[in-house]
Amino acid sequence: APERLVDSRNNVGTVGALVPNQVRPLDLGAASGGVLAELTIVDPAAAGYATVYPCDDATAGGGTSVINAPKSTNVANLILMRTDAQGQVCITTTMATQVLVDVMGRV
């Protein structure tokens, strides 16, 4: 069953809103190798995008966006990705925003 593992509005899985260009680890629970999840950008302060990658892959930061959002518009996208050994992925956004992550499955 889907499970909400990150809600920055309520300090679940990460603390508080993301700020532009900050690398923030998101705790997706027990290490599993990978997750199928829905990432939602909530009330972004400006138009921008988010990049998500395994935290142990330093070369992945600054890769391509996984979600684009206009200002003040909630947008969701399905992502399938590897987690690091601790079950985390890192996120970087180009705008201040809240984020939600609902894990649909583990691979």
PDB file of N, CA and C in Angstrom:
ATOM      1  N   ALA A   1       0.843  -1.192   0.000  1.00  0.00           N
ATOM      2  CA  ALA A   1       0.000   0.000   0.000  1.00  0.00           C
ATOM      3  C   ALA A   1       0.883   1.249   0.000  1.00  0.00           C
ATOM      4  N   PRO A   2       0.461   2.289  -0.688  1.00  0.00           N
ATOM      5  CA  PRO A   2       1.241   3.537  -0.669  1.00  0.00           C
ATOM      6  C   PRO A   2       1.411   4.054   0.748  1.00  0.00           C
ATOM      7  N   GLU A   3       2.573   4.653   1.003  1.00  0.00           N
ATOM      8  CA  GLU A   3       2.870   5.177   2.332  1.00  0.00           C
ATOM      9  C   GLU A   3       3.579   6.520   2.196  1.00  0.00           C
ATOM     10  N   ARG A   4       3.077   7.540   2.891  1.00  0.00           N
ATOM     11  CA  ARG A   4       3.729   8.852   2.868  1.00  0.00           C
ATOM     12  C   ARG A   4       4.907   8.813   3.828  1.00  0.00           C
ATOM     13  N   LEU A   5       6.123   8.903   3.260  1.00  0.00           N
ATOM     14  CA  LEU A   5       7.327   8.855   4.073  1.00  0.00           C
ATOM     15  C   LEU A   5       7.996  10.214   4.224  1.00  0.00           C
ATOM     16  N   VAL A   6       7.618  11.185   3.393  1.00  0.00           N
ATOM     17  CA  VAL A   6       8.170  12.537   3.505  1.00  0.00           C
ATOM     18  C   VAL A   6       7.029  13.536   3.388  1.00  0.00           C
ATOM     19  N   ASP A   7       6.954  14.438   4.344  1.00  0.00           N
ATOM     20  CA  ASP A   7       6.037  15.573   4.308  1.00  0.00           C
ATOM     21  C   ASP A   7       6.743  16.723   5.017  1.00  0.00           C
ATOM     22  N   SER A   8       7.395  17.576   4.249  1.00  0.00           N
ATOM     23  CA  SER A   8       8.182  18.654   4.858  1.00  0.00           C
ATOM     24  C   SER A   8       7.313  19.651   5.609  1.00  0.00           C
ATOM     25  N   ARG A   9       6.013  19.699   5.298  1.00  0.00           N
ATOM     26  CA  ARG A   9       5.103  20.609   6.010  1.00  0.00           C
ATOM     27  C   ARG A   9       4.962  20.207   7.474  1.00  0.00           C
ATOM     28  N   ASN A  10       5.111  18.887   7.746  1.00  0.00           N
ATOM     29  CA  ASN A  10       4.934  18.346   9.100  1.00  0.00           C
ATOM     30  C   ASN A  10       6.211  17.735   9.662  1.00  0.00           C
ATOM     31  N   ASN A  11       7.364  18.034   9.046  1.00  0.00           N
ATOM     32  CA  ASN A  11       8.664  17.528   9.498  1.00  0.00           C
ATOM     33  C   ASN A  11       8.734  16.001   9.530  1.00  0.00           C
ATOM     34  N   VAL A  12       8.128  15.352   8.536  1.00  0.00           N
ATOM     35  CA  VAL A  12       8.185  13.899   8.401  1.00  0.00           C
ATOM     36  C   VAL A  12       9.187  13.569   7.302  1.00  0.00           C
ATOM     37  N   GLY A  13      10.261  12.865   7.633  1.00  0.00           N
ATOM     38  CA  GLY A  13      11.271  12.472   6.655  1.00  0.00           C
ATOM     39  C   GLY A  13      12.259  13.568   6.304  1.00  0.00           C
ATOM     40  N   THR A  14      11.953  14.800   6.617  1.00  0.00           N
ATOM     41  CA  THR A  14      12.829  15.958   6.451  1.00  0.00           C
ATOM     42  C   THR A  14      12.232  17.102   7.249  1.00  0.00           C
ATOM     43  N   VAL A  15      13.017  18.121   7.537  1.00  0.00           N
ATOM     44  CA  VAL A  15      12.539  19.201   8.404  1.00  0.00           C
ATOM     45  C   VAL A  15      12.328  20.481   7.609  1.00  0.00           C
ATOM     46  N   GLY A  16      11.086  20.929   7.534  1.00  0.00           N
ATOM     47  CA  GLY A  16      10.759  22.229   6.960  1.00  0.00           C
ATOM     48  C   GLY A  16      10.919  22.333   5.455  1.00  0.00           C
ATOM     49  N   ALA A  17      10.553  23.508   4.950  1.00  0.00           N
ATOM     50  CA  ALA A  17      10.589  23.780   3.518  1.00  0.00           C
ATOM     51  C   ALA A  17      12.003  23.705   2.972  1.00  0.00           C
ATOM     52  N   LEU A  18      12.122  23.285   1.735  1.00  0.00           N
ATOM     53  CA  LEU A  18      13.406  23.280   1.051  1.00  0.00           C
ATOM     54  C   LEU A  18      13.702  24.686   0.556  1.00  0.00           C
ATOM     55  N   VAL A  19      14.966  25.048   0.545  1.00  0.00           N
ATOM     56  CA  VAL A  19      15.389  26.347   0.022  1.00  0.00           C
ATOM     57  C   VAL A  19      16.175  26.093  -1.267  1.00  0.00           C
ATOM     58  N   PRO A  20      16.253  27.093  -2.151  1.00  0.00           N
ATOM     59  CA  PRO A  20      16.915  26.883  -3.434  1.00  0.00           C
ATOM     60  C   PRO A  20      18.363  26.411  -3.289  1.00  0.00           C
ATOM     61  N   ASN A  21      18.709  25.420  -4.109  1.00  0.00           N
ATOM     62  CA  ASN A  21      20.074  24.902  -4.258  1.00  0.00           C
ATOM     63  C   ASN A  21      20.641  24.225  -3.020  1.00  0.00           C
ATOM     64  N   GLN A  22      19.807  23.916  -2.059  1.00  0.00           N
ATOM     65  CA  GLN A  22      20.229  23.170  -0.875  1.00  0.00           C
ATOM     66  C   GLN A  22      20.053  21.676  -1.155  1.00  0.00           C
ATOM     67  N   VAL A  23      21.070  20.867  -0.828  1.00  0.00           N
ATOM     68  CA  VAL A  23      20.940  19.415  -0.949  1.00  0.00           C
ATOM     69  C   VAL A  23      20.319  18.908   0.341  1.00  0.00           C
ATOM     70  N   ARG A  24      19.209  18.218   0.227  1.00  0.00           N
ATOM     71  CA  ARG A  24      18.493  17.736   1.405  1.00  0.00           C
ATOM     72  C   ARG A  24      18.261  16.238   1.295  1.00  0.00           C
ATOM     73  N   PRO A  25      18.741  15.423   2.246  1.00  0.00           N
ATOM     74  CA  PRO A  25      18.424  14.001   2.225  1.00  0.00           C
ATOM     75  C   PRO A  25      16.967  13.775   2.625  1.00  0.00           C
ATOM     76  N   LEU A  26      16.326  12.834   1.961  1.00  0.00           N
ATOM     77  CA  LEU A  26      14.959  12.439   2.287  1.00  0.00           C
ATOM     78  C   LEU A  26      14.992  10.985   2.726  1.00  0.00           C
ATOM     79  N   ASP A  27      14.448  10.707   3.905  1.00  0.00           N
ATOM     80  CA  ASP A  27      14.462   9.365   4.467  1.00  0.00           C
ATOM     81  C   ASP A  27      13.276   8.575   3.916  1.00  0.00           C
ATOM     82  N   LEU A  28      13.572   7.560   3.099  1.00  0.00           N
ATOM     83  CA  LEU A  28      12.511   6.741   2.515  1.00  0.00           C
ATOM     84  C   LEU A  28      12.392   5.391   3.201  1.00  0.00           C
ATOM     85  N   GLY A  29      12.888   5.308   4.420  1.00  0.00           N
ATOM     86  CA  GLY A  29      12.729   4.102   5.217  1.00  0.00           C
ATOM     87  C   GLY A  29      13.855   3.115   5.019  1.00  0.00           C
ATOM     88  N   ALA A  30      13.597   1.885   5.380  1.00  0.00           N
ATOM     89  CA  ALA A  30      14.609   0.834   5.330  1.00  0.00           C
ATOM     90  C   ALA A  30      15.224   0.740   3.941  1.00  0.00           C
ATOM     91  N   ALA A  31      16.520   0.533   3.909  1.00  0.00           N
ATOM     92  CA  ALA A  31      17.227   0.394   2.636  1.00  0.00           C
ATOM     93  C   ALA A  31      16.613  -0.748   1.841  1.00  0.00           C
ATOM     94  N   SER A  32      16.332  -0.497   0.589  1.00  0.00           N
ATOM     95  CA  SER A  32      15.671  -1.510  -0.215  1.00  0.00           C
ATOM     96  C   SER A  32      16.275  -1.663  -1.594  1.00  0.00           C
ATOM     97  N   GLY A  33      17.181  -0.787  -1.953  1.00  0.00           N
ATOM     98  CA  GLY A  33      17.748  -0.831  -3.296  1.00  0.00           C
ATOM     99  C   GLY A  33      17.102   0.194  -4.200  1.00  0.00           C
ATOM    100  N   GLY A  34      15.795   0.321  -4.128  1.00  0.00           N
ATOM    101  CA  GLY A  34      15.116   1.304  -4.957  1.00  0.00           C
ATOM    102  C   GLY A  34      13.668   1.462  -4.569  1.00  0.00           C
ATOM    103  N   VAL A  35      13.069   2.551  -5.037  1.00  0.00           N
ATOM    104  CA  VAL A  35      11.674   2.835  -4.720  1.00  0.00           C
ATOM    105  C   VAL A  35      10.931   3.334  -5.963  1.00  0.00           C
ATOM    106  N   LEU A  36       9.657   3.041  -5.997  1.00  0.00           N
ATOM    107  CA  LEU A  36       8.723   3.660  -6.919  1.00  0.00           C
ATOM    108  C   LEU A  36       7.919   4.616  -6.056  1.00  0.00           C
ATOM    109  N   ALA A  37       8.000   5.901  -6.344  1.00  0.00           N
ATOM    110  CA  ALA A  37       7.384   6.890  -5.455  1.00  0.00           C
ATOM    111  C   ALA A  37       6.785   8.040  -6.248  1.00  0.00           C
ATOM    112  N   GLU A  38       5.842   8.713  -5.628  1.00  0.00           N
ATOM    113  CA  GLU A  38       5.295   9.942  -6.188  1.00  0.00           C
ATOM    114  C   GLU A  38       5.890  11.113  -5.410  1.00  0.00           C
ATOM    115  N   LEU A  39       6.572  11.995  -6.130  1.00  0.00           N
ATOM    116  CA  LEU A  39       7.141  13.212  -5.554  1.00  0.00           C
ATOM    117  C   LEU A  39       6.197  14.355  -5.866  1.00  0.00           C
ATOM    118  N   THR A  40       5.793  15.096  -4.842  1.00  0.00           N
ATOM    119  CA  THR A  40       4.905  16.240  -5.039  1.00  0.00           C
ATOM    120  C   THR A  40       5.583  17.505  -4.541  1.00  0.00           C
ATOM    121  N   ILE A  41       5.616  18.510  -5.395  1.00  0.00           N
ATOM    122  CA  ILE A  41       6.085  19.847  -5.038  1.00  0.00           C
ATOM    123  C   ILE A  41       4.851  20.609  -4.578  1.00  0.00           C
ATOM    124  N   VAL A  42       4.904  21.198  -3.386  1.00  0.00           N
ATOM    125  CA  VAL A  42       3.739  21.859  -2.788  1.00  0.00           C
ATOM    126  C   VAL A  42       4.033  23.343  -2.591  1.00  0.00           C
ATOM    127  N   ASP A  43       3.209  24.179  -3.202  1.00  0.00           N
ATOM    128  CA  ASP A  43       3.262  25.633  -3.051  1.00  0.00           C
ATOM    129  C   ASP A  43       4.653  26.222  -3.274  1.00  0.00           C
ATOM    130  N   PRO A  44       5.262  25.991  -4.447  1.00  0.00           N
ATOM    131  CA  PRO A  44       6.584  26.566  -4.707  1.00  0.00           C
ATOM    132  C   PRO A  44       6.529  28.087  -4.754  1.00  0.00           C
ATOM    133  N   ALA A  45       7.548  28.733  -4.209  1.00  0.00           N
ATOM    134  CA  ALA A  45       7.599  30.196  -4.138  1.00  0.00           C
ATOM    135  C   ALA A  45       7.894  30.831  -5.494  1.00  0.00           C
ATOM    136  N   ALA A  46       8.443  30.047  -6.421  1.00  0.00           N
ATOM    137  CA  ALA A  46       8.763  30.529  -7.768  1.00  0.00           C
ATOM    138  C   ALA A  46       8.708  29.333  -8.706  1.00  0.00           C
ATOM    139  N   ALA A  47       8.720  29.585  -9.991  1.00  0.00           N
ATOM    140  CA  ALA A  47       8.817  28.494 -10.959  1.00  0.00           C
ATOM    141  C   ALA A  47      10.190  27.865 -10.833  1.00  0.00           C
ATOM    142  N   GLY A  48      10.264  26.557 -11.006  1.00  0.00           N
ATOM    143  CA  GLY A  48      11.554  25.898 -10.908  1.00  0.00           C
ATOM    144  C   GLY A  48      11.434  24.403 -11.086  1.00  0.00           C
ATOM    145  N   TYR A  49      12.488  23.690 -10.664  1.00  0.00           N
ATOM    146  CA  TYR A  49      12.497  22.243 -10.807  1.00  0.00           C
ATOM    147  C   TYR A  49      13.229  21.599  -9.643  1.00  0.00           C
ATOM    148  N   ALA A  50      13.066  20.277  -9.544  1.00  0.00           N
ATOM    149  CA  ALA A  50      13.744  19.487  -8.518  1.00  0.00           C
ATOM    150  C   ALA A  50      14.545  18.379  -9.181  1.00  0.00           C
ATOM    151  N   THR A  51      15.692  18.064  -8.599  1.00  0.00           N
ATOM    152  CA  THR A  51      16.535  16.942  -8.993  1.00  0.00           C
ATOM    153  C   THR A  51      16.593  15.991  -7.806  1.00  0.00           C
ATOM    154  N   VAL A  52      16.413  14.700  -8.061  1.00  0.00           N
ATOM    155  CA  VAL A  52      16.449  13.682  -7.009  1.00  0.00           C
ATOM    156  C   VAL A  52      17.437  12.602  -7.431  1.00  0.00           C
ATOM    157  N   TYR A  53      18.267  12.144  -6.484  1.00  0.00           N
ATOM    158  CA  TYR A  53      19.296  11.159  -6.794  1.00  0.00           C
ATOM    159  C   TYR A  53      19.709  10.440  -5.510  1.00  0.00           C
ATOM    160  N   PRO A  54      20.305   9.238  -5.634  1.00  0.00           N
ATOM    161  CA  PRO A  54      20.804   8.544  -4.440  1.00  0.00           C
ATOM    162  C   PRO A  54      21.869   9.399  -3.758  1.00  0.00           C
ATOM    163  N   CYS A  55      21.791   9.552  -2.454  1.00  0.00           N
ATOM    164  CA  CYS A  55      22.714  10.431  -1.726  1.00  0.00           C
ATOM    165  C   CYS A  55      24.171   9.978  -1.824  1.00  0.00           C
ATOM    166  N   ASP A  56      24.415   8.696  -2.077  1.00  0.00           N
ATOM    167  CA  ASP A  56      25.792   8.226  -2.172  1.00  0.00           C
ATOM    168  C   ASP A  56      26.387   8.391  -3.567  1.00  0.00           C
ATOM    169  N   ASP A  57      25.674   9.033  -4.472  1.00  0.00           N
ATOM    170  CA  ASP A  57      26.154   9.254  -5.834  1.00  0.00           C
ATOM    171  C   ASP A  57      26.440  10.737  -6.026  1.00  0.00           C
ATOM    172  N   ALA A  58      27.630  11.172  -5.643  1.00  0.00           N
ATOM    173  CA  ALA A  58      28.001  12.591  -5.697  1.00  0.00           C
ATOM    174  C   ALA A  58      27.960  13.145  -7.113  1.00  0.00           C
ATOM    175  N   THR A  59      28.117  12.292  -8.117  1.00  0.00           N
ATOM    176  CA  THR A  59      28.093  12.774  -9.503  1.00  0.00           C
ATOM    177  C   THR A  59      26.687  13.066  -9.995  1.00  0.00           C
ATOM    178  N   ALA A  60      25.662  12.573  -9.283  1.00  0.00           N
ATOM    179  CA  ALA A  60      24.288  12.741  -9.750  1.00  0.00           C
ATOM    180  C   ALA A  60      23.706  14.110  -9.423  1.00  0.00           C
ATOM    181  N   GLY A  61      24.199  14.779  -8.376  1.00  0.00           N
ATOM    182  CA  GLY A  61      23.680  16.100  -8.026  1.00  0.00           C
ATOM    183  C   GLY A  61      23.837  17.045  -9.194  1.00  0.00           C
ATOM    184  N   GLY A  62      22.792  17.798  -9.491  1.00  0.00           N
ATOM    185  CA  GLY A  62      22.841  18.706 -10.615  1.00  0.00           C
ATOM    186  C   GLY A  62      22.507  18.025 -11.932  1.00  0.00           C
ATOM    187  N   GLY A  63      21.993  16.802 -11.834  1.00  0.00           N
ATOM    188  CA  GLY A  63      21.555  16.090 -13.033  1.00  0.00           C
ATOM    189  C   GLY A  63      20.285  16.710 -13.590  1.00  0.00           C
ATOM    190  N   THR A  64      19.550  15.937 -14.308  1.00  0.00           N
ATOM    191  CA  THR A  64      18.339  16.460 -14.928  1.00  0.00           C
ATOM    192  C   THR A  64      17.195  16.524 -13.919  1.00  0.00           C
ATOM    193  N   SER A  65      16.236  17.374 -14.210  1.00  0.00           N
ATOM    194  CA  SER A  65      15.100  17.526 -13.303  1.00  0.00           C
ATOM    195  C   SER A  65      14.189  16.307 -13.389  1.00  0.00           C
ATOM    196  N   VAL A  66      13.535  15.998 -12.273  1.00  0.00           N
ATOM    197  CA  VAL A  66      12.533  14.940 -12.260  1.00  0.00           C
ATOM    198  C   VAL A  66      11.134  15.522 -12.177  1.00  0.00           C
ATOM    199  N   ILE A  67      11.067  16.829 -11.880  1.00  0.00           N
ATOM    200  CA  ILE A  67       9.762  17.487 -11.800  1.00  0.00           C
ATOM    201  C   ILE A  67       9.951  18.988 -12.004  1.00  0.00           C
ATOM    202  N   ASN A  68       9.071  19.576 -12.783  1.00  0.00           N
ATOM    203  CA  ASN A  68       9.065  21.023 -13.031  1.00  0.00           C
ATOM    204  C   ASN A  68       7.765  21.584 -12.477  1.00  0.00           C
ATOM    205  N   ALA A  69       7.837  22.770 -11.881  1.00  0.00           N
ATOM    206  CA  ALA A  69       6.640  23.346 -11.271  1.00  0.00           C
ATOM    207  C   ALA A  69       6.570  24.842 -11.515  1.00  0.00           C
ATOM    208  N   PRO A  70       5.389  25.338 -11.924  1.00  0.00           N
ATOM    209  CA  PRO A  70       5.189  26.779 -11.982  1.00  0.00           C
ATOM    210  C   PRO A  70       4.990  27.340 -10.572  1.00  0.00           C
ATOM    211  N   LYS A  71       5.149  28.623 -10.417  1.00  0.00           N
ATOM    212  CA  LYS A  71       4.964  29.269  -9.112  1.00  0.00           C
ATOM    213  C   LYS A  71       3.570  28.974  -8.558  1.00  0.00           C
ATOM    214  N   SER A  72       3.520  28.679  -7.256  1.00  0.00           N
ATOM    215  CA  SER A  72       2.273  28.493  -6.503  1.00  0.00           C
ATOM    216  C   SER A  72       1.386  27.375  -7.022  1.00  0.00           C
ATOM    217  N   THR A  73       1.955  26.405  -7.737  1.00  0.00           N
ATOM    218  CA  THR A  73       1.173  25.299  -8.290  1.00  0.00           C
ATOM    219  C   THR A  73       1.719  23.976  -7.779  1.00  0.00           C
ATOM    220  N   ASN A  74       0.860  23.160  -7.190  1.00  0.00           N
ATOM    221  CA  ASN A  74       1.257  21.839  -6.726  1.00  0.00           C
ATOM    222  C   ASN A  74       1.375  20.915  -7.933  1.00  0.00           C
ATOM    223  N   VAL A  75       2.483  20.183  -8.014  1.00  0.00           N
ATOM    224  CA  VAL A  75       2.730  19.286  -9.144  1.00  0.00           C
ATOM    225  C   VAL A  75       3.301  17.979  -8.608  1.00  0.00           C
ATOM    226  N   ALA A  76       2.835  16.855  -9.164  1.00  0.00           N
ATOM    227  CA  ALA A  76       3.324  15.537  -8.748  1.00  0.00           C
ATOM    228  C   ALA A  76       3.919  14.810  -9.947  1.00  0.00           C
ATOM    229  N   ASN A  77       4.880  13.917  -9.665  1.00  0.00           N
ATOM    230  CA  ASN A  77       5.492  13.103 -10.706  1.00  0.00           C
ATOM    231  C   ASN A  77       5.905  11.761 -10.105  1.00  0.00           C
ATOM    232  N   LEU A  78       5.756  10.710 -10.887  1.00  0.00           N
ATOM    233  CA  LEU A  78       6.156   9.380 -10.470  1.00  0.00           C
ATOM    234  C   LEU A  78       7.642   9.192 -10.758  1.00  0.00           C
ATOM    235  N   ILE A  79       8.385   8.683  -9.781  1.00  0.00           N
ATOM    236  CA  ILE A  79       9.818   8.447  -9.974  1.00  0.00           C
ATOM    237  C   ILE A  79      10.151   7.012  -9.571  1.00  0.00           C
ATOM    238  N   LEU A  80      11.104   6.431 -10.280  1.00  0.00           N
ATOM    239  CA  LEU A  80      11.645   5.111  -9.959  1.00  0.00           C
ATOM    240  C   LEU A  80      13.140   5.299  -9.845  1.00  0.00           C
ATOM    241  N   MET A  81      13.693   5.046  -8.660  1.00  0.00           N
ATOM    242  CA  MET A  81      15.117   5.285  -8.488  1.00  0.00           C
ATOM    243  C   MET A  81      15.731   4.449  -7.379  1.00  0.00           C
ATOM    244  N   ARG A  82      17.043   4.328  -7.472  1.00  0.00           N
ATOM    245  CA  ARG A  82      17.829   3.639  -6.457  1.00  0.00           C
ATOM    246  C   ARG A  82      17.960   4.538  -5.234  1.00  0.00           C
ATOM    247  N   THR A  83      17.941   3.927  -4.047  1.00  0.00           N
ATOM    248  CA  THR A  83      18.239   4.657  -2.814  1.00  0.00           C
ATOM    249  C   THR A  83      19.680   4.359  -2.423  1.00  0.00           C
ATOM    250  N   ASP A  84      20.213   5.116  -1.465  1.00  0.00           N
ATOM    251  CA  ASP A  84      21.542   4.782  -0.955  1.00  0.00           C
ATOM    252  C   ASP A  84      21.404   3.662   0.082  1.00  0.00           C
ATOM    253  N   ALA A  85      22.499   3.264   0.708  1.00  0.00           N
ATOM    254  CA  ALA A  85      22.498   2.142   1.650  1.00  0.00           C
ATOM    255  C   ALA A  85      21.624   2.395   2.877  1.00  0.00           C
ATOM    256  N   GLN A  86      21.355   3.661   3.201  1.00  0.00           N
ATOM    257  CA  GLN A  86      20.511   3.996   4.341  1.00  0.00           C
ATOM    258  C   GLN A  86      19.042   4.192   3.949  1.00  0.00           C
ATOM    259  N   GLY A  87      18.699   3.964   2.684  1.00  0.00           N
ATOM    260  CA  GLY A  87      17.324   4.144   2.233  1.00  0.00           C
ATOM    261  C   GLY A  87      16.985   5.596   1.963  1.00  0.00           C
ATOM    262  N   GLN A  88      17.979   6.408   1.632  1.00  0.00           N
ATOM    263  CA  GLN A  88      17.746   7.825   1.386  1.00  0.00           C
ATOM    264  C   GLN A  88      17.997   8.188  -0.074  1.00  0.00           C
ATOM    265  N   VAL A  89      17.316   9.258  -0.496  1.00  0.00           N
ATOM    266  CA  VAL A  89      17.631   9.943  -1.738  1.00  0.00           C
ATOM    267  C   VAL A  89      17.846  11.399  -1.369  1.00  0.00           C
ATOM    268  N   CYS A  90      18.599  12.113  -2.190  1.00  0.00           N
ATOM    269  CA  CYS A  90      18.810  13.541  -1.954  1.00  0.00           C
ATOM    270  C   CYS A  90      18.013  14.339  -2.972  1.00  0.00           C
ATOM    271  N   ILE A  91      17.524  15.483  -2.557  1.00  0.00           N
ATOM    272  CA  ILE A  91      16.760  16.355  -3.432  1.00  0.00           C
ATOM    273  C   ILE A  91      17.385  17.744  -3.409  1.00  0.00           C
ATOM    274  N   THR A  92      17.404  18.374  -4.563  1.00  0.00           N
ATOM    275  CA  THR A  92      17.819  19.761  -4.700  1.00  0.00           C
ATOM    276  C   THR A  92      16.749  20.460  -5.524  1.00  0.00           C
ATOM    277  N   THR A  93      16.328  21.627  -5.083  1.00  0.00           N
ATOM    278  CA  THR A  93      15.334  22.392  -5.837  1.00  0.00           C
ATOM    279  C   THR A  93      15.901  23.750  -6.203  1.00  0.00           C
ATOM    280  N   THR A  94      15.349  24.336  -7.240  1.00  0.00           N
ATOM    281  CA  THR A  94      15.771  25.679  -7.640  1.00  0.00           C
ATOM    282  C   THR A  94      14.872  26.747  -7.048  1.00  0.00           C
ATOM    283  N   MET A  95      13.896  26.338  -6.241  1.00  0.00           N
ATOM    284  CA  MET A  95      12.966  27.271  -5.627  1.00  0.00           C
ATOM    285  C   MET A  95      12.644  26.817  -4.207  1.00  0.00           C
ATOM    286  N   ALA A  96      12.197  27.734  -3.375  1.00  0.00           N
ATOM    287  CA  ALA A  96      11.721  27.362  -2.039  1.00  0.00           C
ATOM    288  C   ALA A  96      10.397  26.632  -2.211  1.00  0.00           C
ATOM    289  N   THR A  97      10.263  25.496  -1.531  1.00  0.00           N
ATOM    290  CA  THR A  97       9.047  24.700  -1.676  1.00  0.00           C
ATOM    291  C   THR A  97       8.922  23.674  -0.554  1.00  0.00           C
ATOM    292  N   GLN A  98       7.735  23.173  -0.367  1.00  0.00           N
ATOM    293  CA  GLN A  98       7.484  22.007   0.472  1.00  0.00           C
ATOM    294  C   GLN A  98       7.460  20.787  -0.441  1.00  0.00           C
ATOM    295  N   VAL A  99       7.755  19.606   0.099  1.00  0.00           N
ATOM    296  CA  VAL A  99       7.710  18.382  -0.700  1.00  0.00           C
ATOM    297  C   VAL A  99       7.004  17.258   0.050  1.00  0.00           C
ATOM    298  N   LEU A 100       6.384  16.387  -0.730  1.00  0.00           N
ATOM    299  CA  LEU A 100       5.772  15.164  -0.226  1.00  0.00           C
ATOM    300  C   LEU A 100       6.344  14.012  -1.026  1.00  0.00           C
ATOM    301  N   VAL A 101       6.560  12.868  -0.385  1.00  0.00           N
ATOM    302  CA  VAL A 101       6.963  11.658  -1.097  1.00  0.00           C
ATOM    303  C   VAL A 101       6.097  10.518  -0.584  1.00  0.00           C
ATOM    304  N   ASP A 102       5.348   9.913  -1.511  1.00  0.00           N
ATOM    305  CA  ASP A 102       4.544   8.741  -1.217  1.00  0.00           C
ATOM    306  C   ASP A 102       5.175   7.551  -1.917  1.00  0.00           C
ATOM    307  N   VAL A 103       5.657   6.574  -1.145  1.00  0.00           N
ATOM    308  CA  VAL A 103       6.287   5.390  -1.725  1.00  0.00           C
ATOM    309  C   VAL A 103       5.198   4.397  -2.081  1.00  0.00           C
ATOM    310  N   MET A 104       5.216   3.961  -3.353  1.00  0.00           N
ATOM    311  CA  MET A 104       4.225   3.014  -3.865  1.00  0.00           C
ATOM    312  C   MET A 104       4.725   1.584  -3.813  1.00  0.00           C
ATOM    313  N   GLY A 105       6.066   1.436  -3.912  1.00  0.00           N
ATOM    314  CA  GLY A 105       6.632   0.096  -3.898  1.00  0.00           C
ATOM    315  C   GLY A 105       8.138   0.130  -3.773  1.00  0.00           C
ATOM    316  N   ARG A 106       8.714  -1.012  -3.438  1.00  0.00           N
ATOM    317  CA  ARG A 106      10.168  -1.139  -3.303  1.00  0.00           C
ATOM    318  C   ARG A 106      10.648  -2.203  -4.285  1.00  0.00           C
ATOM    319  N   VAL A 107      11.812  -1.925  -4.856  1.00  0.00           N
ATOM    320  CA  VAL A 107      12.370  -2.875  -5.832  1.00  0.00           C
ATOM    321  C   VAL A 107      13.772  -3.263  -5.413  1.00  0.00           C
TER     322      VAL A 107
END
